[in-house]
Coordinates of C-alpha atoms in Angstrom, one line a residue:
M1 CA 176.0 109.4 184.8
I2 CA 176.0 112.0 187.4
A3 CA 176.7 115.6 186.3
L4 CA 180.5 116.3 186.3
S5 CA 182.5 119.1 184.8
L6 CA 184.8 118.5 182.2
S7 CA 187.8 119.7 184.8
E8 CA 186.4 117.4 187.1
I9 CA 186.4 114.4 184.7
A10 CA 190.1 115.3 183.6
V11 CA 191.4 115.4 187.1
A12 CA 189.4 111.8 187.8
V13 CA 191.1 110.4 184.9
D14 CA 194.4 112.2 185.2
G15 CA 194.2 113.6 181.6
E16 CA 194.8 116.5 179.8
L17 CA 191.5 118.5 178.8
R18 CA 191.7 120.1 175.3
L19 CA 188.5 122.0 174.2
G20 CA 189.7 122.5 170.8
G21 CA 187.0 124.4 168.4
S22 CA 184.3 123.7 170.7
V23 CA 182.5 126.3 172.8
A24 CA 182.8 124.3 176.1
T25 CA 184.7 125.4 179.4
G26 CA 186.5 123.5 181.7
E27 CA 183.1 124.2 183.8
T28 CA 180.6 122.6 181.2
L29 CA 178.5 119.7 182.9
V30 CA 178.3 116.4 181.4
S31 CA 175.7 113.7 182.5
G32 CA 174.9 111.6 179.6
L33 CA 175.8 108.2 179.7
V34 CA 179.5 106.7 178.5
H35 CA 180.0 104.4 175.6
T36 CA 182.6 102.7 174.1
D37 CA 180.4 101.9 170.8
S38 CA 179.9 105.3 169.0
R39 CA 176.9 103.9 167.6
D40 CA 175.2 103.9 171.0
V41 CA 176.1 107.5 171.3
E42 CA 173.3 110.1 171.8
P43 CA 173.5 113.8 172.4
G44 CA 175.2 114.7 175.7
D45 CA 176.9 111.5 176.0
V46 CA 180.8 110.6 176.5
F47 CA 182.5 108.4 174.0
V48 CA 185.6 106.6 175.1
A49 CA 188.0 105.6 172.3
K50 CA 189.3 102.1 173.3
P51 CA 191.7 100.6 171.4
G52 CA 190.8 97.1 170.5
E53 CA 191.8 93.7 169.4
F54 CA 190.5 94.0 165.8
T55 CA 189.9 97.7 165.6
D56 CA 190.5 101.1 167.1
G57 CA 188.2 103.4 168.9
H58 CA 189.9 106.4 168.0
L59 CA 188.8 105.4 164.2
F60 CA 185.1 105.9 165.1
A61 CA 185.4 109.1 167.3
S62 CA 184.0 111.4 164.6
S63 CA 181.1 109.2 164.5
A64 CA 180.6 109.7 168.0
V65 CA 180.7 113.4 167.3
E66 CA 178.3 113.4 164.6
N67 CA 176.0 111.6 167.3
G68 CA 176.5 114.2 169.6
A69 CA 179.0 113.1 171.9
A70 CA 179.7 116.0 174.5
L71 CA 183.2 114.5 175.4
L72 CA 185.5 112.2 174.0
I73 CA 188.4 110.5 176.2
V74 CA 191.2 109.5 173.9
E75 CA 194.9 108.4 174.0
R76 CA 195.9 110.6 171.5
P77 CA 194.6 114.3 170.2
L78 CA 192.2 114.0 167.3
D79 CA 191.4 116.9 164.9
L80 CA 187.7 117.0 166.2
S81 CA 185.7 119.8 167.4
A82 CA 184.5 118.1 170.4
P83 CA 186.0 118.7 174.0
Q84 CA 188.8 115.8 174.6
I85 CA 190.6 114.4 177.5
V86 CA 193.8 113.0 176.6
V87 CA 195.1 109.8 178.6
G88 CA 197.5 107.2 178.5
D89 CA 195.1 104.2 178.8
A90 CA 191.4 104.7 177.9
V91 CA 190.4 101.4 179.7
G92 CA 192.2 102.5 182.9
A93 CA 190.6 106.1 182.4
L94 CA 187.3 104.3 182.1
G95 CA 187.9 102.6 185.4
A96 CA 188.9 105.6 187.2
L97 CA 185.9 107.5 186.1
A98 CA 183.8 104.8 187.5
A99 CA 185.5 104.9 190.7
E100 CA 185.0 108.5 191.3
V101 CA 181.1 108.3 190.2
V102 CA 180.6 105.4 192.7
A103 CA 182.4 107.5 195.4
R104 CA 180.4 110.5 194.8
V105 CA 177.1 108.7 194.9
R106 CA 178.3 106.6 197.9
A107 CA 179.0 109.9 199.9
H108 CA 175.1 110.5 199.7
G109 CA 174.8 107.4 201.9
R110 CA 172.2 105.4 200.1
L111 CA 173.7 103.4 197.8
R112 CA 174.2 99.6 198.4
I113 CA 176.8 97.5 196.3
V114 CA 176.2 94.0 195.6
G115 CA 179.2 92.3 193.7
V116 CA 178.4 88.9 192.1
T117 CA 181.0 86.2 190.9
G118 CA 181.0 82.8 190.2
S119 CA 182.0 80.2 187.3
N120 CA 178.2 79.9 186.5
G121 CA 174.9 81.8 187.2
K122 CA 176.5 85.2 187.4
T123 CA 174.1 86.7 184.6
T124 CA 171.0 84.8 185.9
T125 CA 171.4 86.1 189.4
K126 CA 172.4 89.4 188.4
N127 CA 169.1 89.7 186.3
L128 CA 167.3 88.0 189.7
L129 CA 168.4 90.6 191.8
R130 CA 167.6 93.7 189.5
T131 CA 163.9 92.1 189.3
V132 CA 163.7 91.6 192.9
L133 CA 165.4 95.1 194.3
E134 CA 163.5 97.0 191.6
R135 CA 160.6 96.3 193.6
V136 CA 161.8 98.4 196.5
G137 CA 164.2 101.1 195.1
S138 CA 166.1 102.5 192.0
T139 CA 168.4 100.0 190.7
I140 CA 171.1 99.7 188.3
A141 CA 172.4 96.5 186.9
P142 CA 174.4 95.2 184.0
R143 CA 173.0 94.9 180.5
A144 CA 173.7 91.3 178.7
S145 CA 177.0 90.3 180.2
F146 CA 178.8 93.5 181.5
N147 CA 181.3 92.0 183.7
N148 CA 184.8 92.7 182.9
E149 CA 187.2 95.8 182.8
V150 CA 185.1 97.7 180.3
G151 CA 181.8 96.5 180.8
A152 CA 181.8 96.8 184.6
P153 CA 182.7 100.3 184.8
L154 CA 180.0 101.2 182.2
T155 CA 177.4 99.9 184.4
M156 CA 178.7 101.7 187.5
L157 CA 178.8 105.2 185.4
E158 CA 174.8 104.5 185.0
L159 CA 174.6 105.8 188.7
T160 CA 172.6 108.8 189.5
D161 CA 172.3 110.4 192.5
D162 CA 168.9 108.8 193.2
T163 CA 170.3 105.3 192.8
E164 CA 169.8 102.9 195.8
F165 CA 171.3 99.7 194.6
L166 CA 174.0 98.8 192.3
V167 CA 174.2 95.1 191.1
S168 CA 177.8 94.5 189.6
E169 CA 178.5 91.1 187.9
M170 CA 182.2 90.6 188.0
G171 CA 183.7 88.2 185.9
A172 CA 187.4 87.3 185.3
S173 CA 189.8 85.5 183.1
G174 CA 192.8 85.5 185.6
V175 CA 193.9 86.1 189.2
G176 CA 193.4 90.0 190.2
E177 CA 190.9 91.0 187.7
I178 CA 187.8 90.9 190.0
A179 CA 190.0 92.6 192.7
R180 CA 190.5 95.4 190.3
L181 CA 186.7 95.7 189.6
I182 CA 186.3 95.9 193.4
R183 CA 188.7 99.0 193.7
M184 CA 186.2 100.7 191.5
A185 CA 183.3 99.8 193.5
R186 CA 183.9 97.7 196.9
P187 CA 180.5 95.8 197.7
D188 CA 178.5 96.1 200.5
I189 CA 177.6 92.4 200.1
G190 CA 180.1 90.1 197.7
V191 CA 178.1 86.9 196.5
V192 CA 180.2 83.9 195.3
L193 CA 178.0 81.2 193.3
K194 CA 180.0 78.4 192.5
V195 CA 183.7 77.6 191.4
G196 CA 183.8 75.2 188.2
L197 CA 186.1 74.9 185.0
A198 CA 184.5 77.7 183.2
H199 CA 187.6 79.6 181.8
A200 CA 190.0 77.1 183.7
G201 CA 192.5 77.2 180.6
E202 CA 192.8 80.8 181.0
F203 CA 193.2 80.6 184.8
G204 CA 195.7 78.1 184.7
G205 CA 194.0 75.6 186.6
I206 CA 191.3 75.2 189.3
D207 CA 193.2 76.5 192.0
A208 CA 194.0 79.8 190.6
T209 CA 190.2 79.9 189.8
V210 CA 189.4 79.6 193.5
E211 CA 192.0 82.4 194.1
A212 CA 190.3 84.6 191.4
K213 CA 187.1 83.9 192.7
A214 CA 188.0 84.4 196.5
E215 CA 188.9 88.2 195.5
M216 CA 185.2 88.9 196.0
V217 CA 185.1 88.5 199.9
V218 CA 188.7 89.0 201.2
D219 CA 188.9 92.5 201.4
L220 CA 185.1 93.2 202.8
L221 CA 184.7 94.8 205.9
E222 CA 183.2 93.7 209.1
M223 CA 180.1 95.7 208.6
D224 CA 179.8 93.7 204.9
V225 CA 178.2 90.6 204.0
A226 CA 179.5 87.5 202.2
V227 CA 177.0 85.5 200.5
L228 CA 178.2 82.1 200.1
N229 CA 177.3 78.8 198.6
A230 CA 177.1 76.1 201.4
D231 CA 177.3 73.3 199.0
D232 CA 180.2 74.2 196.9
P233 CA 183.4 72.6 198.6
L234 CA 185.5 74.9 196.9
V235 CA 183.4 77.9 197.9
A236 CA 182.8 77.2 201.5
P237 CA 186.5 77.6 202.6
M238 CA 186.1 81.2 201.5
A239 CA 184.3 82.0 204.7
D240 CA 187.7 81.9 206.7
R241 CA 189.1 84.4 204.3
T242 CA 186.8 87.4 204.7
Q243 CA 186.3 89.7 207.8
A244 CA 182.6 90.1 206.9
R245 CA 179.7 88.3 208.3
V246 CA 178.7 85.0 206.3
V247 CA 175.5 84.2 204.8
W248 CA 175.1 80.6 203.6
F249 CA 173.0 79.6 200.6
G250 CA 172.3 76.1 199.3
I251 CA 170.4 72.9 199.4
G252 CA 172.2 71.4 202.2
P253 CA 171.1 71.7 206.1
S254 CA 174.2 74.2 206.8
A255 CA 172.6 76.8 204.6
V256 CA 170.4 79.2 206.4
V257 CA 168.7 80.5 202.8
R258 CA 167.7 77.1 201.5
A259 CA 165.2 75.2 199.3
S260 CA 163.2 72.1 200.2
D261 CA 161.0 70.0 198.5
V262 CA 162.4 70.6 194.9
R263 CA 160.6 69.4 192.2
V264 CA 161.5 69.8 188.3
T265 CA 159.0 70.1 185.4
A266 CA 159.3 71.3 182.1
R267 CA 157.3 74.3 183.5
G268 CA 160.0 75.0 185.7
T269 CA 161.1 74.2 189.2
S270 CA 158.9 74.3 192.5
F271 CA 160.5 74.7 195.8
V272 CA 159.9 76.1 199.2
L273 CA 162.3 78.9 200.0
H274 CA 163.5 79.3 203.7
L275 CA 165.0 82.4 204.7
S276 CA 167.3 82.9 208.0
S277 CA 164.4 84.8 209.7
G278 CA 162.5 81.3 209.8
E279 CA 159.9 82.5 207.3
S280 CA 159.3 80.2 204.5
R281 CA 157.2 80.2 201.2
P282 CA 156.4 77.9 198.0
V283 CA 158.1 79.0 195.0
M284 CA 157.0 78.2 191.5
F285 CA 160.3 79.3 189.6
R286 CA 159.5 79.3 185.8
V287 CA 163.4 79.7 184.7
L288 CA 163.9 75.8 183.6
G289 CA 166.6 73.8 185.2
E290 CA 167.1 72.6 188.8
H291 CA 170.5 74.2 188.8
H292 CA 168.9 77.9 188.9
V293 CA 167.5 77.3 192.1
M294 CA 170.8 77.9 193.6
N295 CA 170.8 81.4 191.6
A296 CA 167.4 82.0 193.1
L297 CA 168.6 81.1 196.6
A298 CA 171.8 83.6 196.1
T299 CA 169.2 86.4 195.1
A300 CA 166.8 85.6 198.3
A301 CA 170.0 85.9 200.5
V302 CA 171.1 89.1 199.2
S303 CA 167.6 90.3 199.2
E304 CA 167.0 89.4 202.8
V305 CA 170.0 91.2 203.9
L306 CA 168.8 94.3 202.2
G307 CA 165.4 94.0 203.9
V308 CA 163.5 93.1 201.2
P309 CA 160.1 91.3 202.7
I310 CA 160.1 87.6 201.8
D311 CA 156.7 88.3 199.8
D312 CA 158.2 90.6 197.4
I313 CA 161.1 88.0 197.2
V314 CA 158.7 85.4 195.9
A315 CA 156.6 87.5 193.7
A316 CA 159.5 88.8 191.9
L317 CA 161.4 85.2 191.4
E318 CA 157.9 83.9 190.3
S319 CA 157.7 86.9 187.4
V320 CA 160.9 85.9 185.8
E321 CA 160.2 83.6 182.8
L322 CA 163.5 83.7 181.2
A323 CA 167.1 84.4 182.9
E324 CA 168.4 85.7 179.5
R325 CA 168.3 85.1 176.1
W326 CA 169.9 81.9 174.9
R327 CA 169.8 80.9 178.5
M328 CA 167.5 77.7 178.9
Q329 CA 165.4 79.7 176.7
V330 CA 162.0 77.4 175.4
M331 CA 161.1 78.0 172.0
G332 CA 159.2 75.8 169.4
G333 CA 155.7 74.4 170.1
A334 CA 154.5 73.0 167.1
N335 CA 153.6 69.3 166.9
G336 CA 154.8 69.2 170.6
V337 CA 158.1 69.8 169.9
T338 CA 160.2 72.0 172.6
V339 CA 163.4 73.8 171.7
I340 CA 165.5 74.5 174.9
N341 CA 168.5 77.1 173.7
D342 CA 171.1 77.3 176.4
A343 CA 173.9 78.2 173.7
Y344 CA 175.0 81.4 175.3
N345 CA 178.1 79.8 177.2
A346 CA 178.9 76.1 178.6
S347 CA 181.3 74.8 181.1
P348 CA 181.3 71.0 181.9
D349 CA 179.2 72.2 185.2
S350 CA 176.6 73.9 183.3
M351 CA 176.7 71.5 180.4
T352 CA 176.1 68.7 183.1
A353 CA 173.2 70.7 184.3
A354 CA 171.5 71.2 180.9
L355 CA 171.7 67.7 180.0
K356 CA 170.2 66.4 183.6
T357 CA 167.7 68.9 183.2
L358 CA 166.7 67.6 179.6
A359 CA 166.8 63.9 180.9
Q360 CA 164.2 65.2 183.9
I361 CA 161.6 67.4 182.0
A362 CA 161.0 65.2 179.0
G363 CA 157.5 63.4 179.5
P364 CA 157.1 59.7 179.5
G365 CA 157.8 58.1 176.2
R366 CA 159.2 61.2 174.7
R367 CA 162.3 61.4 173.2
T368 CA 165.4 63.6 174.1
V369 CA 167.7 65.3 171.7
A370 CA 171.0 66.8 172.8
V371 CA 172.7 69.2 170.4
L372 CA 176.0 69.9 171.6
G373 CA 179.0 72.1 170.7
E374 CA 182.3 73.0 172.0
M375 CA 183.0 73.9 175.8
S376 CA 185.8 76.6 175.0
E377 CA 188.6 77.9 177.3
L378 CA 189.2 74.5 179.3
G379 CA 193.0 74.5 178.3
E380 CA 194.6 71.1 178.9
L381 CA 191.2 69.7 180.5
A382 CA 189.2 70.2 177.2
G383 CA 189.6 66.7 175.9
E384 CA 188.9 64.8 179.2
E385 CA 185.9 66.9 179.8
H386 CA 184.3 66.7 176.4
D387 CA 184.6 63.0 176.9
R388 CA 183.0 62.8 180.4
I389 CA 179.9 65.0 178.9
G390 CA 179.6 62.4 176.2
L391 CA 179.4 59.6 178.5
L392 CA 177.1 61.6 180.5
A393 CA 174.6 61.8 177.7
V394 CA 174.8 58.1 177.5
R395 CA 174.5 57.3 180.9
L396 CA 171.6 59.9 181.0
N397 CA 169.7 57.9 178.0
I398 CA 169.5 61.1 176.0
S399 CA 167.5 59.5 173.0
Q400 CA 169.9 61.3 170.2
L401 CA 172.9 63.2 170.5
V402 CA 174.1 65.4 167.6
V403 CA 177.5 66.8 168.2
V404 CA 178.7 69.5 166.0
G405 CA 182.0 71.1 165.1
P406 CA 185.7 69.7 165.1
A407 CA 186.4 71.0 168.8
A408 CA 183.4 69.2 170.1
R409 CA 183.9 65.8 168.0
R410 CA 185.6 63.9 171.4
M411 CA 181.7 63.8 172.6
H412 CA 180.9 61.9 169.7
I413 CA 183.9 59.5 169.7
S414 CA 183.6 59.0 173.6
T415 CA 179.6 58.1 173.1
I416 CA 180.0 55.4 170.2
N417 CA 183.3 54.0 172.2
E418 CA 180.9 53.2 174.9
G419 CA 179.5 50.7 172.7
S420 CA 175.7 50.8 174.1
W421 CA 174.6 53.2 171.4
D422 CA 174.1 52.2 167.5
G423 CA 173.5 55.7 165.6
E424 CA 172.4 57.5 168.7
S425 CA 175.3 59.8 168.5
L426 CA 175.5 61.7 165.1
Y427 CA 178.4 64.3 164.2
V428 CA 178.5 67.3 161.7
D429 CA 181.1 69.9 161.1
T430 CA 178.8 72.9 161.1
P431 CA 175.4 74.4 162.4
D432 CA 173.9 74.6 158.9
E433 CA 174.7 70.7 158.7
A434 CA 173.1 70.1 161.9
L435 CA 169.6 72.0 161.2
E436 CA 169.3 70.0 157.9
L437 CA 169.8 67.0 159.9
L438 CA 167.6 68.0 162.5
A439 CA 164.8 69.2 160.3
E440 CA 164.5 65.9 158.8
S441 CA 165.0 63.6 162.2
V442 CA 163.0 65.7 164.6
K443 CA 159.6 64.0 165.9
P444 CA 156.7 65.1 167.3
G445 CA 157.0 65.3 171.2
D446 CA 160.7 65.8 170.9
T447 CA 162.4 67.9 173.5
V448 CA 165.4 69.3 171.9
L449 CA 168.4 71.1 174.1
V450 CA 171.0 73.2 172.3
K451 CA 174.2 73.8 174.4
S452 CA 177.7 75.0 173.6
S453 CA 180.1 77.9 174.5
N454 CA 179.2 81.4 172.8
S455 CA 182.2 80.9 170.4
A456 CA 180.9 77.8 168.7
G457 CA 177.5 79.8 167.5
L458 CA 175.0 77.2 168.4
R459 CA 172.7 79.8 170.0
F460 CA 171.6 80.7 166.2
L461 CA 171.3 77.1 165.4
G462 CA 168.7 77.3 168.3
D463 CA 167.2 80.2 167.0
R464 CA 166.7 78.8 163.7
L465 CA 165.4 75.7 165.4
G466 CA 162.8 77.2 167.2
E467 CA 161.6 79.4 164.3
L468 CA 161.4 76.0 162.4
F469 CA 159.4 74.4 165.2
S470 CA 157.1 77.4 166.0

């Protein structure tokens, strides 16, 4: 974080500064990182005591002080020696502090902010953008999936006076949440990747999802840029809702940043990248799955707007082997067995893309095994969407389907009701049962996909399978 005095922070968060028994004064400067987990605190850092669903950050404030916290932001005074700023809402104070830091860094005139949203692909695109932009300037981007009202401001607070690019991943589970993040850090470039059924149950339907994602671009100014997916019929109309210049990316002819000659293999996806300038280059993109090409195109579009030369864009894209842990992560290798662990998250769109990739990359005569768990947060659409994925597995001729967990069981039922399979779909209740089954049934040369929402916990099953066949 940029250096701010305790008094300046108190004003920014509209809180009451209490110095307690410390030797600090209102003019004491703080420039450490900001945390909501006391275990991450190091000397000079700030700890925000955030009440949580299962616990209360105030219970861990003493640990933060022991670790060297220079300041506590709390909702009630604590009997501790460190300086404290007492606020009415710790999460709100976190956002207010982030907005203050962003405004001060922006005042230097160098900072460019890129906001990224979409139902799928945010984290991959964020990581790709970081890889490209780090080649040309000091870049801050979120760790893991820091994209909500807590994670996004924590990333913003990593800014320093030298930062040139901030990539802000902005997720939401309801209308108004992206708008709230944008008030902290209005993007110069707003990216909308895709609108799908991820979190549709929380949003209240696809129309509400569209409204929420459109918040990324509706308040952009004329000098800003909206980077939109030309191939998504729910994203394309957002062009009529923004004052910003629109840059289209996609596979179709209406995109100005596009890919041609797309070819999917087990080593990745090759394509020819075309920029709006007319320049083009071949790319060997090693992140597995044709669907990730769209994330690469969005990255290229943003990078071109920011003046990154095409050769640097291509070199950065080709340097990335893994988008993020548990996202199309290739593991295994023993006896020719390939394990693809893509169980960090799942929606109908990403599940479809992963199954299509599995079917595309298996070599001739090689078996494909799909180990699938629940797609969460689909609300009333959950039943029919799980049915649809089960039928898709049949139609893609996946050799063996293993469905894990009661919430995903309809996938298994829909496949056996199709009537064309005899024992090619199996159901187990737990990941442990799935591991036992797969340890005995996976054959040399098989390609195994593990895919589910985070809550189903299959990402750890994927890790165990990767170790088993390594």
